[in-house]
Every structure is written in structure tokens, then in C-alpha cells.
Amino acid sequence: MTDDFQPTKKVKKIRESDVEDAFVARVKSLGGIARKFRTPAFNAAPDRIILLPGARISFCELKRPGETPTPAQQREHVLLWSLGFVVDVIDNVSAAKTWEPK
């Protein structure tokens, strides 16, 4: 062991739930609701359905930093886009905190 040994600082890993919590708070601050979106026997649905004032509806897929949607999720996003819905993919807390509806 050398004299210049420095213990490594523990870095907190960002979890998907950290991103999700920040996103839900952001939607609430805009006067909306971000409900957990689950469909039985279908696991490719976006994580959240966003209900905003003025009867605006969109969807959001939330991921840990660096993660991307699975191929099944990507197909579902394309289907929702083809129906005219907005589907956002957010993979970091900063983007979740600054999200703006389209």
C-alpha cells in the first residue's frame, strides 16, 4: 500500500424511481397528474399517463440514466405517436425536473 492511497468516494447511483419522483413532482407543479400506467398482461406500456389542464393527455417512459426503451416499448411508443399522442422518454432527474408539455 502506498502513502498516496485515497479511499474512493461512494457515488450514489440514480435509480429509475429517482427520475420518476422528480417527474411526478414536475407534473404536479404544472397543475397536472402523472398516474402510474399499468395494463394487465402487457408490459410495454409507458410508465406514466399525464393528465394536464385543458384535457391534454400524454405519456412518459422513465428510465435510469443511460437506459433506453426496449424494442417492445419502442413499438408501443410508435403506435401511440401514430394515434396522435405525445410520448416522452426521460432518463435523468434534471430532464424530469424541467419537463415541459408539448
Short mmCIF file of C-alpha atoms in Angstrom, two decimals:
data_model
loop_
_atom_site.label_atom_id
_atom_site.label_comp_id
_atom_site.label_asym_id
_atom_site.label_seq_id
_atom_site.Cartn_x
_atom_site.Cartn_y
_atom_site.Cartn_z
CA MET A 1 0.00 0.00 0.00
CA THR A 2 1.33 3.43 -0.89
CA ASP A 3 1.17 6.62 1.13
CA ASP A 4 -0.91 8.38 -1.53
CA PHE A 5 -3.84 5.96 -1.20
CA GLN A 6 -7.17 7.80 -1.17
CA PRO A 7 -10.37 5.95 -0.37
CA THR A 8 -12.85 6.21 -3.20
CA LYS A 9 -15.88 8.34 -2.62
CA LYS A 10 -19.12 6.41 -2.81
CA VAL A 11 -21.21 7.71 -5.70
CA LYS A 12 -24.97 7.36 -5.38
CA LYS A 13 -26.43 5.59 -8.35
CA ILE A 14 -29.54 7.21 -9.75
CA ARG A 15 -32.49 4.84 -9.75
CA GLU A 16 -35.46 4.94 -12.09
CA SER A 17 -37.62 5.79 -9.07
CA ASP A 18 -35.49 8.94 -8.50
CA VAL A 19 -36.25 10.07 -12.05
CA GLU A 20 -39.91 9.11 -11.63
CA ASP A 21 -40.30 11.02 -8.35
CA ALA A 22 -38.82 14.17 -9.90
CA PHE A 23 -41.10 13.82 -12.93
CA VAL A 24 -44.26 13.34 -10.86
CA ALA A 25 -43.37 16.44 -8.81
CA ARG A 26 -42.83 18.43 -12.02
CA VAL A 27 -46.18 17.43 -13.49
CA LYS A 28 -47.89 18.30 -10.20
CA SER A 29 -46.20 21.74 -10.22
CA LEU A 30 -47.79 22.32 -13.65
CA GLY A 31 -51.25 21.54 -12.24
CA GLY A 32 -51.41 18.05 -13.69
CA ILE A 33 -51.47 14.44 -12.60
CA ALA A 34 -48.95 11.75 -13.58
CA ARG A 35 -50.67 8.44 -12.91
CA LYS A 36 -48.84 5.12 -12.93
CA PHE A 37 -49.94 3.45 -16.16
CA ARG A 38 -50.24 -0.32 -15.97
CA THR A 39 -52.04 -2.65 -18.28
CA PRO A 40 -52.58 -6.29 -17.32
CA ALA A 41 -50.70 -8.83 -19.44
CA PHE A 42 -48.91 -6.06 -21.36
CA ASN A 43 -45.59 -4.84 -20.01
CA ALA A 44 -44.59 -2.46 -22.83
CA ALA A 45 -46.93 0.37 -21.81
CA PRO A 46 -45.32 3.70 -20.86
CA ASP A 47 -44.69 4.22 -17.13
CA ARG A 48 -46.92 7.26 -16.67
CA ILE A 49 -50.03 8.76 -18.23
CA ILE A 50 -50.01 12.53 -17.84
CA LEU A 51 -53.29 14.38 -17.44
CA LEU A 52 -52.94 18.15 -17.78
CA PRO A 53 -55.37 21.06 -17.54
CA GLY A 54 -57.26 21.65 -20.76
CA ALA A 55 -57.90 17.92 -21.26
CA ARG A 56 -54.35 17.31 -22.54
CA ILE A 57 -53.09 13.74 -22.29
CA SER A 58 -49.60 12.42 -22.93
CA PHE A 59 -47.39 9.53 -21.85
CA CYS A 60 -43.91 9.24 -20.39
CA GLU A 61 -41.38 6.41 -20.27
CA LEU A 62 -38.95 6.85 -17.39
CA LYS A 63 -35.52 5.21 -17.33
CA ARG A 64 -32.33 5.20 -15.29
CA PRO A 65 -29.54 7.34 -16.77
CA GLY A 66 -28.23 5.75 -19.95
CA GLU A 67 -31.08 3.26 -20.34
CA THR A 68 -33.28 3.21 -23.42
CA PRO A 69 -36.72 1.74 -24.09
CA THR A 70 -36.91 -1.93 -25.01
CA PRO A 71 -37.89 -2.85 -28.57
CA ALA A 72 -41.43 -3.67 -27.36
CA GLN A 73 -41.66 -0.28 -25.64
CA GLN A 74 -40.40 1.44 -28.79
CA ARG A 75 -43.13 -0.28 -30.84
CA GLU A 76 -45.74 0.89 -28.32
CA HIS A 77 -44.41 4.46 -28.49
CA VAL A 78 -44.71 4.40 -32.29
CA LEU A 79 -48.30 3.15 -32.01
CA LEU A 80 -49.21 5.91 -29.54
CA TRP A 81 -47.49 8.54 -31.72
CA SER A 82 -49.46 7.26 -34.74
CA LEU A 83 -52.66 7.92 -32.76
CA GLY A 84 -51.54 11.49 -32.11
CA PHE A 85 -50.33 11.14 -28.51
CA VAL A 86 -47.09 12.56 -27.17
CA VAL A 87 -44.70 10.02 -25.64
CA ASP A 88 -41.62 11.39 -23.90
CA VAL A 89 -38.66 9.32 -22.73
CA ILE A 90 -36.78 10.77 -19.75
CA ASP A 91 -33.63 9.20 -18.33
CA ASN A 92 -32.33 11.75 -15.82
CA VAL A 93 -33.51 13.82 -12.88
CA SER A 94 -32.58 17.14 -14.48
CA ALA A 95 -34.77 16.48 -17.53
CA ALA A 96 -37.59 15.28 -15.26
CA LYS A 97 -37.45 18.49 -13.23
CA THR A 98 -37.56 20.72 -16.32
CA TRP A 99 -40.03 18.73 -18.46
CA GLU A 100 -42.45 20.85 -20.45
CA PRO A 101 -45.63 19.52 -22.04
CA LYS A 102 -45.79 19.61 -25.82
#
